[in-house]
Short mmCIF file of C-alpha atoms in Angstrom, two decimals:
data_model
loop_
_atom_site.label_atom_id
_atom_site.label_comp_id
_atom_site.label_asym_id
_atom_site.label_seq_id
_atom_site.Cartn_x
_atom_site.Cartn_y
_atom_site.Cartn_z
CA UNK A 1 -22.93 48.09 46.27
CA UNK A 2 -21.45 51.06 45.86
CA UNK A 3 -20.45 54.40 48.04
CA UNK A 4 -21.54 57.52 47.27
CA UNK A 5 -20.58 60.93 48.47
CA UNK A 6 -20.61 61.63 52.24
CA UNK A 7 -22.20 64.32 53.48
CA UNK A 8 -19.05 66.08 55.35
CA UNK A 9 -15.32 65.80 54.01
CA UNK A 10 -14.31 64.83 57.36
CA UNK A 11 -14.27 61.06 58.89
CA UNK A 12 -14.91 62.25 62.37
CA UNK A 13 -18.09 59.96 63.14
CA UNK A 14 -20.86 62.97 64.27
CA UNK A 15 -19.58 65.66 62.27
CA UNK A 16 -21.30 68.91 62.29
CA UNK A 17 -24.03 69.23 59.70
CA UNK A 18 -22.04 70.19 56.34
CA UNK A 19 -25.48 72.42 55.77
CA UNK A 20 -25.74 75.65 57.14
CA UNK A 21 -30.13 75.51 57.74
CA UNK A 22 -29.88 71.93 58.86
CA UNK A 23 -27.62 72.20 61.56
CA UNK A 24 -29.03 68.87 63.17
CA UNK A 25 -28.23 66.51 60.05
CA UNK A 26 -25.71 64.32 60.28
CA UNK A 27 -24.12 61.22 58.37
CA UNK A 28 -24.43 58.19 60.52
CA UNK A 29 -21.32 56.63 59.40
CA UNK A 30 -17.65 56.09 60.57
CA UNK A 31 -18.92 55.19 63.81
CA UNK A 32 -16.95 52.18 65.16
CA UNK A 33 -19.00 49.42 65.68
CA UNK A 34 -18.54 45.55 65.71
CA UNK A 35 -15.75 43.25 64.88
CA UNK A 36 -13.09 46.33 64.39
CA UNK A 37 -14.96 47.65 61.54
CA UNK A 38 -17.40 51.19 61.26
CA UNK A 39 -20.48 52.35 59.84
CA UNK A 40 -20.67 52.83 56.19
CA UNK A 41 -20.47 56.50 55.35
CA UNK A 42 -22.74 58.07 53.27
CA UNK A 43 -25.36 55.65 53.57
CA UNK A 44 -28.00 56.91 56.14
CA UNK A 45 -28.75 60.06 57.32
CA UNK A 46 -30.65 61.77 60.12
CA UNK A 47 -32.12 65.59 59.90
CA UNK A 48 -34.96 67.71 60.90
CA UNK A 49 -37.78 69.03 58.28
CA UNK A 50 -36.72 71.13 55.91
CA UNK A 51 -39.14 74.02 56.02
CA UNK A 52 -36.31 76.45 56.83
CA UNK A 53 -33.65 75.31 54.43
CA UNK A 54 -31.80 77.38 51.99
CA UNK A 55 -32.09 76.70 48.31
CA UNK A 56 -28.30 76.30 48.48
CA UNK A 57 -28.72 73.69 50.81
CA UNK A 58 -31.64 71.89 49.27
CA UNK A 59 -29.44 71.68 46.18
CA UNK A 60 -26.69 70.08 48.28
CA UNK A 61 -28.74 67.74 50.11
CA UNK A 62 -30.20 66.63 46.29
CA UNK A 63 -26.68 66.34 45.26
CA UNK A 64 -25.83 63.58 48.10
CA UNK A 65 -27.63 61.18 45.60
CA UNK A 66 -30.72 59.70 47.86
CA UNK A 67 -32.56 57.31 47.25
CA UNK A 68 -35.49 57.50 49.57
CA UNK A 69 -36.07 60.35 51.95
CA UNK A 70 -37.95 59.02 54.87
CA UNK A 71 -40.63 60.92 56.58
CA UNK A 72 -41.42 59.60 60.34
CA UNK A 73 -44.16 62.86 60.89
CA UNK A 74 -47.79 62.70 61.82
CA UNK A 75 -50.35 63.96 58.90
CA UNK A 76 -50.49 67.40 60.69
CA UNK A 77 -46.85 68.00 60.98
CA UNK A 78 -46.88 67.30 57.04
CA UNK A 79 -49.50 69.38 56.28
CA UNK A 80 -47.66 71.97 57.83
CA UNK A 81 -44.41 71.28 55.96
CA UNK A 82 -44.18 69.37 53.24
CA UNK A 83 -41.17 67.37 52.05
CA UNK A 84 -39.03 69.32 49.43
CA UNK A 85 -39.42 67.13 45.92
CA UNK A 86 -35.64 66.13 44.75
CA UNK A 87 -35.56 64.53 41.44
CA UNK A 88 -34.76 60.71 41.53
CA UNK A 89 -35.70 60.41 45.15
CA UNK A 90 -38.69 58.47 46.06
CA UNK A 91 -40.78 59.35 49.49
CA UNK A 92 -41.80 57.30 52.24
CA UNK A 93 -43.78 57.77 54.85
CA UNK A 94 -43.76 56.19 57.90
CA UNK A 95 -45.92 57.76 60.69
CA UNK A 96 -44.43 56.13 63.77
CA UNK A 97 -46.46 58.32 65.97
CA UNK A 98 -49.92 57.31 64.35
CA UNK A 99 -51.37 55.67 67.74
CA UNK A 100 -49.96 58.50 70.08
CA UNK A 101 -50.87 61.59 68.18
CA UNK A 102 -51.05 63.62 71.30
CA UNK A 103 -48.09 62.97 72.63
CA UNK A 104 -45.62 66.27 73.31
CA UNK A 105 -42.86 64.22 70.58
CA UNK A 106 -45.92 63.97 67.93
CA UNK A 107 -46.27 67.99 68.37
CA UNK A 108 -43.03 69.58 68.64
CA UNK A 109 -44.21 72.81 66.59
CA UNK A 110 -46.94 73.25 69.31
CA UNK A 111 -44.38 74.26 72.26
CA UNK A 112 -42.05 75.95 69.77
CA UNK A 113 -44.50 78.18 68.82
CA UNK A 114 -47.23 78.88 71.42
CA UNK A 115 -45.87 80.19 74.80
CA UNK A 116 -49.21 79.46 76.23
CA UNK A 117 -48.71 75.60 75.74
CA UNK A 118 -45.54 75.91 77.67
CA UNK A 119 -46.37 78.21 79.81
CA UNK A 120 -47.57 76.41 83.24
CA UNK A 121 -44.83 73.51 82.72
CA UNK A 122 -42.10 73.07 84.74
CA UNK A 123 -38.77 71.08 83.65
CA UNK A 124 -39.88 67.94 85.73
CA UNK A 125 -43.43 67.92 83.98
CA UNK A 126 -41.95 68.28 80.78
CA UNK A 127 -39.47 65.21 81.08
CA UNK A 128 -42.28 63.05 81.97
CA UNK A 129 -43.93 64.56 79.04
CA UNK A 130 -40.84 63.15 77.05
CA UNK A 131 -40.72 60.14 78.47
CA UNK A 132 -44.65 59.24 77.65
CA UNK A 133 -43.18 59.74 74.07
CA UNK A 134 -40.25 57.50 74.27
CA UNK A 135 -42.56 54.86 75.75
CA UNK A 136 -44.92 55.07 73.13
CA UNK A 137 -41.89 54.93 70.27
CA UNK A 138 -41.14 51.20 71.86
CA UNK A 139 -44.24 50.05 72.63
CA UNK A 140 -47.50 51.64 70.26
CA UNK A 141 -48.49 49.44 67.49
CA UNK A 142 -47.61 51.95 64.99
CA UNK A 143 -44.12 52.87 66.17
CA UNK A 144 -43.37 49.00 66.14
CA UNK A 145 -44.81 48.31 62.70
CA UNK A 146 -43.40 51.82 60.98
CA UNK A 147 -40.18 51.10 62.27
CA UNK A 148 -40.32 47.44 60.89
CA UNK A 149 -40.98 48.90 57.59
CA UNK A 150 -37.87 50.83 57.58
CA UNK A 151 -35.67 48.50 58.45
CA UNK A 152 -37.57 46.42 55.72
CA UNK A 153 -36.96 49.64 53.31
CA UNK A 154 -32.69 49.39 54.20
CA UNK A 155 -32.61 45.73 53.49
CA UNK A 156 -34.51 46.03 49.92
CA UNK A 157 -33.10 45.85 46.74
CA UNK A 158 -29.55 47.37 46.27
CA UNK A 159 -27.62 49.75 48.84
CA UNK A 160 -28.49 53.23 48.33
CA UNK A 161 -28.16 56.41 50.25
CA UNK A 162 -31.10 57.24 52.86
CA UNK A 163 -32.38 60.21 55.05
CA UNK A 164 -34.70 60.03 57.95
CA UNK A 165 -36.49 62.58 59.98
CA UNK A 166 -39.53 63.92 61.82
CA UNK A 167 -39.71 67.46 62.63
CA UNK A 168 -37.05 68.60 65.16
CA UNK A 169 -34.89 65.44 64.15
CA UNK A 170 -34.54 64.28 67.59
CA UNK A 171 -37.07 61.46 69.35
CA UNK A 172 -38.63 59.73 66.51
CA UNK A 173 -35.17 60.00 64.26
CA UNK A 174 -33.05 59.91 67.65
CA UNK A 175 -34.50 56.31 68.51
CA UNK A 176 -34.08 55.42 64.45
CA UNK A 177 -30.70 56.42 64.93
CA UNK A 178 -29.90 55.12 68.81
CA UNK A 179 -31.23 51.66 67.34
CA UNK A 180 -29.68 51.36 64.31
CA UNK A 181 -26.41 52.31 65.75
CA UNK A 182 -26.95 49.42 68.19
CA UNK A 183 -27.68 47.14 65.34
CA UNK A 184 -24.39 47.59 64.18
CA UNK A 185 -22.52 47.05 67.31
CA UNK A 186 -21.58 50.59 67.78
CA UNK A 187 -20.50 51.49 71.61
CA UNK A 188 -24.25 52.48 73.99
CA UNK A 189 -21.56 55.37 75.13
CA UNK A 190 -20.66 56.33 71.05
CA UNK A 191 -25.03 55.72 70.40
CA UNK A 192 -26.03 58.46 73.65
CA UNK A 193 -23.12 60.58 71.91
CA UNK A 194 -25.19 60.59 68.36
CA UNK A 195 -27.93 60.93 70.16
CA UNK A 196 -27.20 64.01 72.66
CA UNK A 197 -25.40 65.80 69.62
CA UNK A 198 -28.66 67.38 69.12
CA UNK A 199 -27.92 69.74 72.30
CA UNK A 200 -25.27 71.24 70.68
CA UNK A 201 -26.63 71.26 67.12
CA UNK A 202 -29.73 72.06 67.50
CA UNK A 203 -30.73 74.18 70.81
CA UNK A 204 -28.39 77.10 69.73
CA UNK A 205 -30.69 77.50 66.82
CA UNK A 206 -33.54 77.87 68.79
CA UNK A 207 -32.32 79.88 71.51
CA UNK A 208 -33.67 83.46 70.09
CA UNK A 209 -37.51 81.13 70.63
CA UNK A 210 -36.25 80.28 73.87
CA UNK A 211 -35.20 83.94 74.95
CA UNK A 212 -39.01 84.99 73.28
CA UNK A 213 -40.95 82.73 75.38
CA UNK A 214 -38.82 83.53 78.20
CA UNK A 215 -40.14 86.98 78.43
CA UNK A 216 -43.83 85.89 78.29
CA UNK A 217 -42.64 83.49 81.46
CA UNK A 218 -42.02 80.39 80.21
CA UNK A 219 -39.40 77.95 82.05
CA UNK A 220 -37.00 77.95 79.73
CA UNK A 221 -35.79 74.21 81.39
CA UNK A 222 -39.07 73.52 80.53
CA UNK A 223 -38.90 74.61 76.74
CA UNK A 224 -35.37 73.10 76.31
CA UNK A 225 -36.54 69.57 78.12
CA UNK A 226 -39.18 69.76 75.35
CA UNK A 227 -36.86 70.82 72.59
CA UNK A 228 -33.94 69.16 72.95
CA UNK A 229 -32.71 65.95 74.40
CA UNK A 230 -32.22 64.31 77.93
CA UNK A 231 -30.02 61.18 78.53
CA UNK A 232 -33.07 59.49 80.72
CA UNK A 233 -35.28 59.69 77.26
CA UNK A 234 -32.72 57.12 75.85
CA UNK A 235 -32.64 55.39 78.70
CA UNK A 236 -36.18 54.95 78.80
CA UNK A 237 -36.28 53.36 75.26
CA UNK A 238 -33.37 50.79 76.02
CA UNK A 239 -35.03 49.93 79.49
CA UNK A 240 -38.29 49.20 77.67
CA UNK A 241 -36.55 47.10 74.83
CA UNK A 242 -34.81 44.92 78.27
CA UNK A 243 -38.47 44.26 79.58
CA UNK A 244 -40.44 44.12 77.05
CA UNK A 245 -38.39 41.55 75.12
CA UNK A 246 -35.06 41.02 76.48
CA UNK A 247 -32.79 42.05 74.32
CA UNK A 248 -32.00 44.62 71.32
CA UNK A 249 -31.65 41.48 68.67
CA UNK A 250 -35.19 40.10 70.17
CA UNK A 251 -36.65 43.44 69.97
CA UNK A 252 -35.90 43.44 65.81
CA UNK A 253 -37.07 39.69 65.43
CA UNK A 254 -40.25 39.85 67.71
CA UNK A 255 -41.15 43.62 67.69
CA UNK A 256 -39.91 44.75 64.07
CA UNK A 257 -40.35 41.60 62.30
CA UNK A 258 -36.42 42.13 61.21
CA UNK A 259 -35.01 38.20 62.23
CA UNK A 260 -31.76 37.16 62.81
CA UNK A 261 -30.64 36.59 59.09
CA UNK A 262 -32.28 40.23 58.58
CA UNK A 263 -30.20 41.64 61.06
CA UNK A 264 -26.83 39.86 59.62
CA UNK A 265 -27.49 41.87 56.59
CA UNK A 266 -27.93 44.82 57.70
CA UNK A 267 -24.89 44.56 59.34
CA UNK A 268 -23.31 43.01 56.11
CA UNK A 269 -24.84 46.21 54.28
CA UNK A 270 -23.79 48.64 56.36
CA UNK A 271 -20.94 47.66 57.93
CA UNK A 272 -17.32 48.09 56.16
CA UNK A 273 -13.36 48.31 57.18
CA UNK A 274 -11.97 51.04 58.46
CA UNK A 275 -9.82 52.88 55.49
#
């Protein structure tokens, strides 16, 4: 196994995005995480689509030498916006949302781009409208047997550089992340930090949409409860994990399919001392 570049030159764990027109991507590593040692840097990545990214930054990202670029949209999302082709990087597709497609996490595009869809919802409505998601991302068939598969995909063959996303890079990557993160031992307080970065990364960005709909009388609580992140979405997924199979290492074995010896090497692979 061998490291490859990182995607910022810092070793701040949650660095800003290094990429101008992907300001939510971010390098999962250098997180501290179990027995005194951190995340492997460089490794595994989380990001929105790239419909809106620069050619500079498309040449960047294809210079961070991935492996596998992981694609956790429904079929209409990627109709809308295909995946950029880099060379030497292999697709996969994992629609986690497949058995929820109507879910307000499976259409984030909708509410970012039709003030009508937004326009009766208050910020209450819209959380609950979250949380439906996050319970579908722990429970649905789909969400438990795409979500196996990439786990499956990080313990295959050698260890090689990964990205993940949906389309605003935030519930179906956010619980990739929040999960993963846990996997490794990392702090829940250093996971909800990963995880709420999108506020900050990824809400100024959209605020000109927010401002827009604004003016045509949408909420914007409501908009930004739809767009961004809320601590009790997070807490939503761990809750479910706690009843539905007690804890986060039963949740891989029974839910994922990723058993104890699975989950030792994942944390073999992706775990290394702190420099």
């Amino acid at each position: 196994m061998t490291d490859t570049a990182t995607s910022s030159a810092t070793t701040v764990p949650g660095a800003p995005s290094p990429f101008p027109t992907l300001p939510n991507w971010r390098d999962l590593g250098y997180w501290p995480a179990a027995d005194g040692k951190i995340v492997r840097p460089g490794m595994l990545y989380r990001t929105t689509e790239f419909e809106k990214t620069s050619e500079a930054d498309l040449k960047a990202v294809g210079d961070l030498g991935l492996a596998t670029i992981v694609d956790l949209r429904t079929v209409p999302e990627r109709g809308a916006c295909p995946d950029p082709v880099f060379d030497d990087v292999g697709p996969l597709w994992l629609n986690i949302l497949e058995d929820a497609p109507h879910t307000a996490g499976a259409n984030p595009m909708k509410y970012a781009t039709d003030p009508s869809a937004v326009k009766e919802l208050t910020p209450t409505v819209a959380q609950e409208m979250m949380i439906g998601t996050y319970q579908q991302l722990i429970n649905s068939d789909s969400a438990l047997r795409y979500y196996g598969e990439f786990y499956t995909l990080l313990l295959a063959g050698d260890l090689t550089p990964t990205a993940f996303h949906c389309t605003t890079g935030k519930d179906r990557t956010g619980w990739t992340a929040a999960s993963f993160l846990s996997l490794m031992g990392v702090a829940k307080d250093d996971v909800y930090k990963d995880y709420l970065l999108t506020n900050s990364r990824l809400l100024p960005a959209l605020a000109p949409l927010v401002a827009q709909f604004e003016k045509q009388g949408v909420d914007a609580g409501a908009l930004n409860s739809l767009l961004g992140v809320e601590k009790v979405y997070l807490d939503t997924a761990f809750d479910l994990v706690a009843k539905g199979w007690g804890t986060l290492e039963n949740y891989f074995a029974e839910g994922l399919g990723i058993d104890v010896d699975g989950q030792a090497e994942l944390r073999a692979r992706y775990l290394v001392d702190p420099s």
